[in-house]
Amino acid sequence: MALIECNFTSKVLDLTTELIAILPEKSIGSNKKYPVLYLLHGLSGGHKDWQRRTLIENYVRDKELVIIMPNVHRSFYTDMKNGYKYFTFVSEELPAVAKEFFPISDKREDTFVAGLSMGGFGAMKLALNHPEKFSKAASLSGALGMLNNMEKMEEYIKTNEENPVPDNISFQIEEVRNIFGSYEEMKESCNDLFYVMDKNIDEGKDMPDLYQCCGTEDFLYEDNINFRDYANSKGLNLTYEECPGEHTWDFWNKMIEHVIEWLDI
């Protein structure tokens, strides 16, 4: 495998950003276009996490697959209420840049996305909002209940109006509001995964195949069960796995191998 770290200027973000790419060595100098997996990091991570903390290179060693790992900081892959347009970046600019730099197919059937935690939300968000671009999407321990969590957060604020909010909770609230705005702004937007599912089905769109996994001891387990049950109720082609595990790299290192095999390259 070839491992390339790339720094480039994003016009959408108006700053220099980074990505890591893993490529089959035989792709270098070849005219062949390869399937691509956009692999997304979590909230406290960055573009180097998958390469540093898992055996992803070993898992794809014999696969004809290019992996692109971008950096989006703590953005939730969102055009932020107060901040940068990271959803526009990952959905439009990043694929265009990656195809200029690397031998990547532009066919829907060759384009996949996966991520962990915040990146699981990002993967499902990208694929559900752009089913014409992605044929498969995978979430590992995904933060798939963000709308429900936003509603709970606002209810917490209302019930504690006369009491000082602890600093750590106050920071989390401010950060989420800077990303998504209010619950009403998030509801029935591209960040509302359940709404987007319904909208696509109503419009008769060809939906991507989905893969979802979560550890049974993960603090996001209930959110994942809710997403699984809703997707199944809508007839989506969802592969679901769970096993004992927490929100840790031990779990993600094991399950990303399952994702690679599920892609069936």
CSV table of N, CA and C in Angstrom, one decimal, residues 56-183:
chain,number,residue,atom,x,y,z
A,56,ILE,N,-6.0,-0.6,9.6
A,56,ILE,CA,-6.8,-0.4,8.3
A,56,ILE,C,-5.9,-0.7,7.1
A,57,GLU,N,-4.6,-0.4,7.2
A,57,GLU,CA,-3.7,-0.6,6.0
A,57,GLU,C,-3.6,-2.1,5.8
A,58,ASN,N,-3.6,-2.9,6.8
A,58,ASN,CA,-3.5,-4.4,6.7
A,58,ASN,C,-4.8,-4.9,6.1
A,59,TYR,N,-6.0,-4.3,6.6
A,59,TYR,CA,-7.3,-4.8,6.1
A,59,TYR,C,-7.5,-4.6,4.6
A,60,VAL,N,-6.9,-3.6,4.1
A,60,VAL,CA,-7.1,-3.3,2.6
A,60,VAL,C,-5.9,-3.6,1.8
A,61,ARG,N,-4.9,-4.3,2.3
A,61,ARG,CA,-3.7,-4.6,1.6
A,61,ARG,C,-3.9,-5.3,0.3
A,62,ASP,N,-4.9,-6.2,0.2
A,62,ASP,CA,-5.2,-6.9,-1.0
A,62,ASP,C,-6.4,-6.4,-1.7
A,63,LYS,N,-6.9,-5.3,-1.3
A,63,LYS,CA,-8.1,-4.7,-1.9
A,63,LYS,C,-7.8,-3.6,-3.0
A,64,GLU,N,-8.5,-3.6,-4.0
A,64,GLU,CA,-8.4,-2.5,-5.0
A,64,GLU,C,-9.3,-1.4,-4.6
A,65,LEU,N,-8.8,-0.6,-3.6
A,65,LEU,CA,-9.6,0.4,-2.9
A,65,LEU,C,-8.7,1.5,-2.5
A,66,VAL,N,-9.2,2.8,-2.8
A,66,VAL,CA,-8.5,4.0,-2.3
A,66,VAL,C,-9.3,4.5,-1.1
A,67,ILE,N,-8.6,4.8,0.0
A,67,ILE,CA,-9.2,5.4,1.2
A,67,ILE,C,-8.8,6.8,1.4
A,68,ILE,N,-9.8,7.7,1.6
A,68,ILE,CA,-9.5,9.1,1.8
A,68,ILE,C,-10.0,9.5,3.2
A,69,MET,N,-9.1,10.0,4.0
A,69,MET,CA,-9.4,10.4,5.4
A,69,MET,C,-9.2,11.9,5.6
A,70,PRO,N,-10.2,12.7,5.6
A,70,PRO,CA,-10.1,14.1,5.8
A,70,PRO,C,-10.1,14.6,7.2
A,71,ASN,N,-9.8,15.8,7.4
A,71,ASN,CA,-9.8,16.5,8.7
A,71,ASN,C,-11.0,17.5,8.8
A,72,VAL,N,-11.9,17.3,9.7
A,72,VAL,CA,-13.0,18.3,9.9
A,72,VAL,C,-13.1,18.9,11.3
A,73,HIS,N,-12.1,18.5,12.1
A,73,HIS,CA,-12.1,19.0,13.5
A,73,HIS,C,-13.4,18.6,14.2
A,74,ARG,N,-14.1,19.5,15.0
A,74,ARG,CA,-15.2,19.2,15.8
A,74,ARG,C,-16.5,19.6,15.1
A,75,SER,N,-16.6,19.6,13.8
A,75,SER,CA,-17.7,20.2,13.1
A,75,SER,C,-19.0,19.4,12.9
A,76,PHE,N,-18.9,18.1,13.2
A,76,PHE,CA,-20.0,17.2,13.0
A,76,PHE,C,-20.4,17.2,11.5
A,77,TYR,N,-19.4,17.5,10.6
A,77,TYR,CA,-19.6,17.4,9.2
A,77,TYR,C,-20.8,18.2,8.7
A,78,THR,N,-20.8,19.5,9.3
A,78,THR,CA,-21.9,20.3,9.2
A,78,THR,C,-21.5,21.7,8.7
A,79,ASP,N,-22.4,22.3,7.9
A,79,ASP,CA,-22.2,23.7,7.6
A,79,ASP,C,-22.7,24.5,8.9
A,80,MET,N,-21.7,24.9,9.7
A,80,MET,CA,-22.0,25.3,11.0
A,80,MET,C,-22.8,26.6,11.1
A,81,LYS,N,-23.6,26.7,12.1
A,81,LYS,CA,-24.4,27.9,12.4
A,81,LYS,C,-23.4,29.1,12.6
A,82,ASN,N,-22.4,28.9,13.3
A,82,ASN,CA,-21.3,29.9,13.6
A,82,ASN,C,-20.0,29.2,13.3
A,83,GLY,N,-19.5,29.2,12.1
A,83,GLY,CA,-18.3,28.5,11.8
A,83,GLY,C,-18.1,28.2,10.4
A,84,TYR,N,-17.5,27.1,10.0
A,84,TYR,CA,-17.1,26.8,8.7
A,84,TYR,C,-18.1,25.8,8.0
A,85,LYS,N,-18.1,25.8,6.7
A,85,LYS,CA,-19.0,25.0,5.9
A,85,LYS,C,-18.4,23.6,5.6
A,86,TYR,N,-18.4,22.8,6.7
A,86,TYR,CA,-17.7,21.5,6.5
A,86,TYR,C,-18.6,20.5,5.8
A,87,PHE,N,-19.9,20.6,5.8
A,87,PHE,CA,-20.7,19.7,5.0
A,87,PHE,C,-20.5,20.0,3.5
A,88,THR,N,-20.5,21.2,3.1
A,88,THR,CA,-20.2,21.6,1.7
A,88,THR,C,-18.8,21.1,1.3
A,89,PHE,N,-17.9,21.2,2.3
A,89,PHE,CA,-16.5,20.8,2.0
A,89,PHE,C,-16.4,19.3,1.8
A,90,VAL,N,-17.0,18.4,2.6
A,90,VAL,CA,-16.9,17.0,2.5
A,90,VAL,C,-17.8,16.4,1.4
A,91,SER,N,-18.9,17.1,1.1
A,91,SER,CA,-19.8,16.6,0.1
A,91,SER,C,-19.5,17.0,-1.3
A,92,GLU,N,-18.9,18.2,-1.5
A,92,GLU,CA,-18.6,18.7,-2.8
A,92,GLU,C,-17.2,18.9,-3.1
A,93,GLU,N,-16.5,19.7,-2.2
A,93,GLU,CA,-15.1,20.0,-2.6
A,93,GLU,C,-14.1,18.9,-2.4
A,94,LEU,N,-14.2,18.1,-1.3
A,94,LEU,CA,-13.3,17.0,-1.0
A,94,LEU,C,-13.3,16.0,-2.1
A,95,PRO,N,-14.5,15.5,-2.6
A,95,PRO,CA,-14.5,14.5,-3.7
A,95,PRO,C,-13.9,15.1,-4.9
A,96,ALA,N,-14.1,16.3,-5.2
A,96,ALA,CA,-13.5,16.9,-6.4
A,96,ALA,C,-12.0,17.0,-6.3
A,97,VAL,N,-11.5,17.4,-5.2
A,97,VAL,CA,-10.1,17.5,-5.0
A,97,VAL,C,-9.4,16.1,-5.0
A,98,ALA,N,-10.1,15.1,-4.3
A,98,ALA,CA,-9.5,13.8,-4.3
A,98,ALA,C,-9.4,13.2,-5.6
A,99,LYS,N,-10.4,13.5,-6.5
A,99,LYS,CA,-10.4,12.9,-7.9
A,99,LYS,C,-9.3,13.6,-8.7
A,100,GLU,N,-8.9,14.8,-8.4
A,100,GLU,CA,-7.8,15.4,-9.1
A,100,GLU,C,-6.5,14.8,-8.7
A,101,PHE,N,-6.4,14.5,-7.4
A,101,PHE,CA,-5.1,14.0,-6.9
A,101,PHE,C,-4.9,12.5,-7.1
A,102,PHE,N,-5.9,11.7,-7.0
A,102,PHE,CA,-5.8,10.3,-6.9
A,102,PHE,C,-6.7,9.6,-8.0
A,103,PRO,N,-6.3,8.3,-8.4
A,103,PRO,CA,-7.1,7.6,-9.4
A,103,PRO,C,-8.4,7.0,-8.9
A,104,ILE,N,-9.4,7.9,-8.7
A,104,ILE,CA,-10.6,7.5,-8.1
A,104,ILE,C,-11.8,7.4,-9.1
A,105,SER,N,-12.6,6.4,-9.0
A,105,SER,CA,-13.8,6.3,-9.9
A,105,SER,C,-14.8,7.3,-9.4
A,106,ASP,N,-15.5,7.9,-10.4
A,106,ASP,CA,-16.6,8.8,-10.1
A,106,ASP,C,-18.0,8.1,-10.2
A,107,LYS,N,-18.0,6.8,-10.3
A,107,LYS,CA,-19.3,6.0,-10.3
A,107,LYS,C,-19.9,5.9,-8.9
A,108,ARG,N,-21.2,6.0,-8.9
A,108,ARG,CA,-21.9,5.8,-7.6
A,108,ARG,C,-21.6,4.4,-7.0
A,109,GLU,N,-21.6,3.4,-7.8
A,109,GLU,CA,-21.4,2.0,-7.3
A,109,GLU,C,-20.0,1.8,-6.7
A,110,ASP,N,-19.1,2.8,-7.0
A,110,ASP,CA,-17.7,2.7,-6.5
A,110,ASP,C,-17.4,3.6,-5.4
A,111,THR,N,-18.4,4.3,-4.9
A,111,THR,CA,-18.2,5.4,-3.9
A,111,THR,C,-18.9,5.0,-2.6
A,112,PHE,N,-18.1,5.0,-1.5
A,112,PHE,CA,-18.5,4.6,-0.2
A,112,PHE,C,-18.1,5.6,0.9
A,113,VAL,N,-18.8,5.6,2.0
A,113,VAL,CA,-18.4,6.4,3.1
A,113,VAL,C,-18.6,5.7,4.4
A,114,ALA,N,-17.7,5.9,5.4
A,114,ALA,CA,-17.8,5.2,6.7
A,114,ALA,C,-17.2,6.1,7.8
A,115,GLY,N,-17.6,6.0,9.0
A,115,GLY,CA,-17.0,6.8,10.1
A,115,GLY,C,-17.4,6.3,11.4
A,116,LEU,N,-16.7,6.7,12.4
A,116,LEU,CA,-17.0,6.3,13.8
A,116,LEU,C,-17.5,7.5,14.6
A,117,SER,N,-18.5,7.3,15.5
A,117,SER,CA,-19.0,8.3,16.4
A,117,SER,C,-19.5,9.5,15.7
A,118,MET,N,-18.9,10.7,15.8
A,118,MET,CA,-19.3,11.8,15.0
A,118,MET,C,-19.2,11.5,13.6
A,119,GLY,N,-18.2,10.7,13.2
A,119,GLY,CA,-18.0,10.3,11.8
A,119,GLY,C,-19.1,9.4,11.3
A,120,GLY,N,-19.7,8.6,12.2
A,120,GLY,CA,-20.8,7.7,11.8
A,120,GLY,C,-22.0,8.6,11.5
A,121,PHE,N,-22.2,9.6,12.2
A,121,PHE,CA,-23.2,10.6,11.9
A,121,PHE,C,-22.9,11.2,10.5
A,122,GLY,N,-21.7,11.6,10.3
A,122,GLY,CA,-21.3,12.2,9.1
A,122,GLY,C,-21.4,11.3,7.9
A,123,ALA,N,-21.1,10.0,8.1
A,123,ALA,CA,-21.3,9.0,7.0
A,123,ALA,C,-22.7,8.9,6.6
A,124,MET,N,-23.6,8.7,7.6
A,124,MET,CA,-25.0,8.5,7.3
A,124,MET,C,-25.6,9.8,6.7
A,125,LYS,N,-25.2,10.9,7.2
A,125,LYS,CA,-25.6,12.2,6.7
A,125,LYS,C,-25.2,12.4,5.2
A,126,LEU,N,-24.0,12.1,4.9
A,126,LEU,CA,-23.5,12.3,3.5
A,126,LEU,C,-24.3,11.3,2.6
A,127,ALA,N,-24.4,10.1,2.9
A,127,ALA,CA,-25.1,9.1,2.1
A,127,ALA,C,-26.6,9.3,1.9
A,128,LEU,N,-27.2,9.7,3.0
A,128,LEU,CA,-28.7,9.9,3.0
A,128,LEU,C,-29.0,11.2,2.2
A,129,ASN,N,-28.2,12.3,2.4
A,129,ASN,CA,-28.4,13.5,1.7
A,129,ASN,C,-28.0,13.5,0.2
A,130,HIS,N,-27.1,12.5,-0.1
A,130,HIS,CA,-26.6,12.4,-1.5
A,130,HIS,C,-26.6,11.0,-1.9
A,131,PRO,N,-27.8,10.4,-1.9
A,131,PRO,CA,-27.9,9.0,-2.3
A,131,PRO,C,-27.5,8.7,-3.8
A,132,GLU,N,-27.4,9.8,-4.6
A,132,GLU,CA,-27.0,9.7,-6.0
A,132,GLU,C,-25.5,9.6,-6.1
A,133,LYS,N,-24.8,9.9,-5.0
A,133,LYS,CA,-23.3,9.8,-5.0
A,133,LYS,C,-22.7,8.6,-4.3
A,134,PHE,N,-23.4,8.1,-3.3
A,134,PHE,CA,-22.9,7.0,-2.5
A,134,PHE,C,-23.8,5.8,-2.6
A,135,SER,N,-23.1,4.6,-2.8
A,135,SER,CA,-23.9,3.4,-2.9
A,135,SER,C,-23.9,2.6,-1.6
A,136,LYS,N,-22.9,2.9,-0.7
A,136,LYS,CA,-22.8,2.3,0.6
A,136,LYS,C,-22.3,3.2,1.7
A,137,ALA,N,-22.9,3.1,2.9
A,137,ALA,CA,-22.4,3.9,4.0
A,137,ALA,C,-22.4,3.1,5.3
A,138,ALA,N,-21.4,3.3,6.1
A,138,ALA,CA,-21.3,2.5,7.3
A,138,ALA,C,-21.0,3.4,8.5
A,139,SER,N,-21.7,3.1,9.6
A,139,SER,CA,-21.6,3.9,10.9
A,139,SER,C,-21.1,2.9,12.0
A,140,LEU,N,-20.0,3.3,12.6
A,140,LEU,CA,-19.5,2.5,13.8
A,140,LEU,C,-19.7,3.3,15.0
A,141,SER,N,-20.5,2.9,15.9
A,141,SER,CA,-20.8,3.6,17.2
A,141,SER,C,-21.3,5.0,16.9
A,142,GLY,N,-22.1,5.2,15.8
A,142,GLY,CA,-22.4,6.5,15.4
A,142,GLY,C,-23.2,7.4,16.3
A,143,ALA,N,-23.0,8.7,16.3
A,143,ALA,CA,-23.8,9.6,17.0
A,143,ALA,C,-25.1,9.9,16.2
A,144,LEU,N,-26.0,8.9,16.2
A,144,LEU,CA,-27.1,9.0,15.2
A,144,LEU,C,-28.4,9.5,15.8
A,145,GLY,N,-28.3,10.0,17.1
A,145,GLY,CA,-29.5,10.6,17.7
A,145,GLY,C,-29.3,12.1,18.0
A,146,MET,N,-28.7,12.8,17.2
A,146,MET,CA,-28.3,14.2,17.5
A,146,MET,C,-29.6,15.1,17.6
A,147,LEU,N,-30.6,14.8,16.8
A,147,LEU,CA,-31.8,15.7,16.9
A,147,LEU,C,-32.5,15.4,18.3
A,148,ASN,N,-32.6,14.2,18.7
A,148,ASN,CA,-33.2,13.9,20.0
A,148,ASN,C,-32.4,14.4,21.1
A,149,ASN,N,-31.0,14.4,21.0
A,149,ASN,CA,-30.1,14.9,22.0
A,149,ASN,C,-30.3,16.4,22.1
A,150,MET,N,-30.5,17.1,20.9
A,150,MET,CA,-30.7,18.5,20.9
A,150,MET,C,-31.9,18.9,21.6
A,151,GLU,N,-33.0,18.1,21.4
A,151,GLU,CA,-34.3,18.4,22.1
A,151,GLU,C,-34.1,18.2,23.6
A,152,LYS,N,-33.4,17.2,24.0
A,152,LYS,CA,-33.2,17.0,25.5
A,152,LYS,C,-32.3,18.1,26.1
A,153,MET,N,-31.4,18.6,25.3
A,153,MET,CA,-30.5,19.7,25.8
A,153,MET,C,-31.3,20.9,26.0
A,154,GLU,N,-32.2,21.3,25.1
A,154,GLU,CA,-33.0,22.5,25.2
A,154,GLU,C,-34.0,22.3,26.4
A,155,GLU,N,-34.5,21.1,26.6
A,155,GLU,CA,-35.4,20.9,27.7
A,155,GLU,C,-34.7,21.0,29.0
A,156,TYR,N,-33.4,20.6,29.0
A,156,TYR,CA,-32.6,20.7,30.2
A,156,TYR,C,-32.4,22.2,30.6
A,157,ILE,N,-32.1,23.0,29.5
A,157,ILE,CA,-31.9,24.4,29.7
A,157,ILE,C,-33.2,25.1,30.3
A,158,LYS,N,-34.3,24.7,29.8
A,158,LYS,CA,-35.6,25.3,30.3
A,158,LYS,C,-35.9,25.0,31.7
A,159,THR,N,-35.6,23.7,32.1
A,159,THR,CA,-35.9,23.3,33.5
A,159,THR,C,-34.8,23.8,34.5
A,160,ASN,N,-33.7,24.4,34.0
A,160,ASN,CA,-32.7,24.8,34.9
A,160,ASN,C,-32.4,26.3,34.7
A,161,GLU,N,-33.5,27.0,34.2
A,161,GLU,CA,-33.3,28.5,33.9
A,161,GLU,C,-32.8,29.3,35.2
A,162,GLU,N,-33.3,28.9,36.3
A,162,GLU,CA,-33.0,29.7,37.5
A,162,GLU,C,-31.7,29.1,38.2
A,163,ASN,N,-31.1,28.1,37.7
A,163,ASN,CA,-29.9,27.5,38.3
A,163,ASN,C,-28.7,27.7,37.4
A,164,PRO,N,-27.5,27.9,37.9
A,164,PRO,CA,-26.4,28.0,37.1
A,164,PRO,C,-26.0,26.7,36.5
A,165,VAL,N,-25.8,26.7,35.2
A,165,VAL,CA,-25.4,25.4,34.5
A,165,VAL,C,-23.9,25.2,34.7
A,166,PRO,N,-23.5,23.9,35.1
A,166,PRO,CA,-22.1,23.6,35.3
A,166,PRO,C,-21.3,24.0,34.0
A,167,ASP,N,-20.0,24.4,34.3
A,167,ASP,CA,-19.2,24.9,33.2
A,167,ASP,C,-19.0,23.8,32.1
A,168,ASN,N,-18.9,22.6,32.4
A,168,ASN,CA,-18.6,21.6,31.4
A,168,ASN,C,-19.9,21.4,30.5
A,169,ILE,N,-21.1,21.4,31.1
A,169,ILE,CA,-22.3,21.3,30.4
A,169,ILE,C,-22.6,22.6,29.6
A,170,SER,N,-22.2,23.7,30.2
A,170,SER,CA,-22.4,25.0,29.4
A,170,SER,C,-21.6,25.0,28.2
A,171,PHE,N,-20.3,24.5,28.3
A,171,PHE,CA,-19.5,24.5,27.1
A,171,PHE,C,-20.1,23.6,26.0
A,172,GLN,N,-20.6,22.4,26.4
A,172,GLN,CA,-21.2,21.5,25.4
A,172,GLN,C,-22.4,22.1,24.8
A,173,ILE,N,-23.2,22.7,25.5
A,173,ILE,CA,-24.4,23.4,25.0
A,173,ILE,C,-24.0,24.5,24.0
A,174,GLU,N,-23.0,25.3,24.3
A,174,GLU,CA,-22.6,26.4,23.4
A,174,GLU,C,-22.0,25.8,22.2
A,175,GLU,N,-21.2,24.7,22.3
A,175,GLU,CA,-20.6,24.1,21.1
A,175,GLU,C,-21.7,23.5,20.2
A,176,VAL,N,-22.6,22.8,20.7
A,176,VAL,CA,-23.7,22.2,19.9
A,176,VAL,C,-24.5,23.3,19.2
A,177,ARG,N,-24.8,24.4,19.9
A,177,ARG,CA,-25.6,25.5,19.3
A,177,ARG,C,-24.8,26.2,18.2
A,178,ASN,N,-23.5,26.3,18.4
A,178,ASN,CA,-22.6,26.9,17.3
A,178,ASN,C,-22.6,26.1,16.1
A,179,ILE,N,-22.8,24.7,16.3
A,179,ILE,CA,-22.7,23.8,15.1
A,179,ILE,C,-24.1,23.8,14.4
A,180,PHE,N,-25.1,23.5,15.2
A,180,PHE,CA,-26.4,23.2,14.6
A,180,PHE,C,-27.5,24.3,14.8
A,181,GLY,N,-27.2,25.3,15.6
A,181,GLY,CA,-28.2,26.2,15.9
A,181,GLY,C,-29.2,25.7,17.0
A,182,SER,N,-30.5,25.9,16.8
A,182,SER,CA,-31.5,25.4,17.8
A,182,SER,C,-32.1,24.1,17.3
A,183,TYR,N,-32.9,23.5,18.2
A,183,TYR,CA,-33.6,22.3,17.8
A,183,TYR,C,-34.5,22.5,16.6
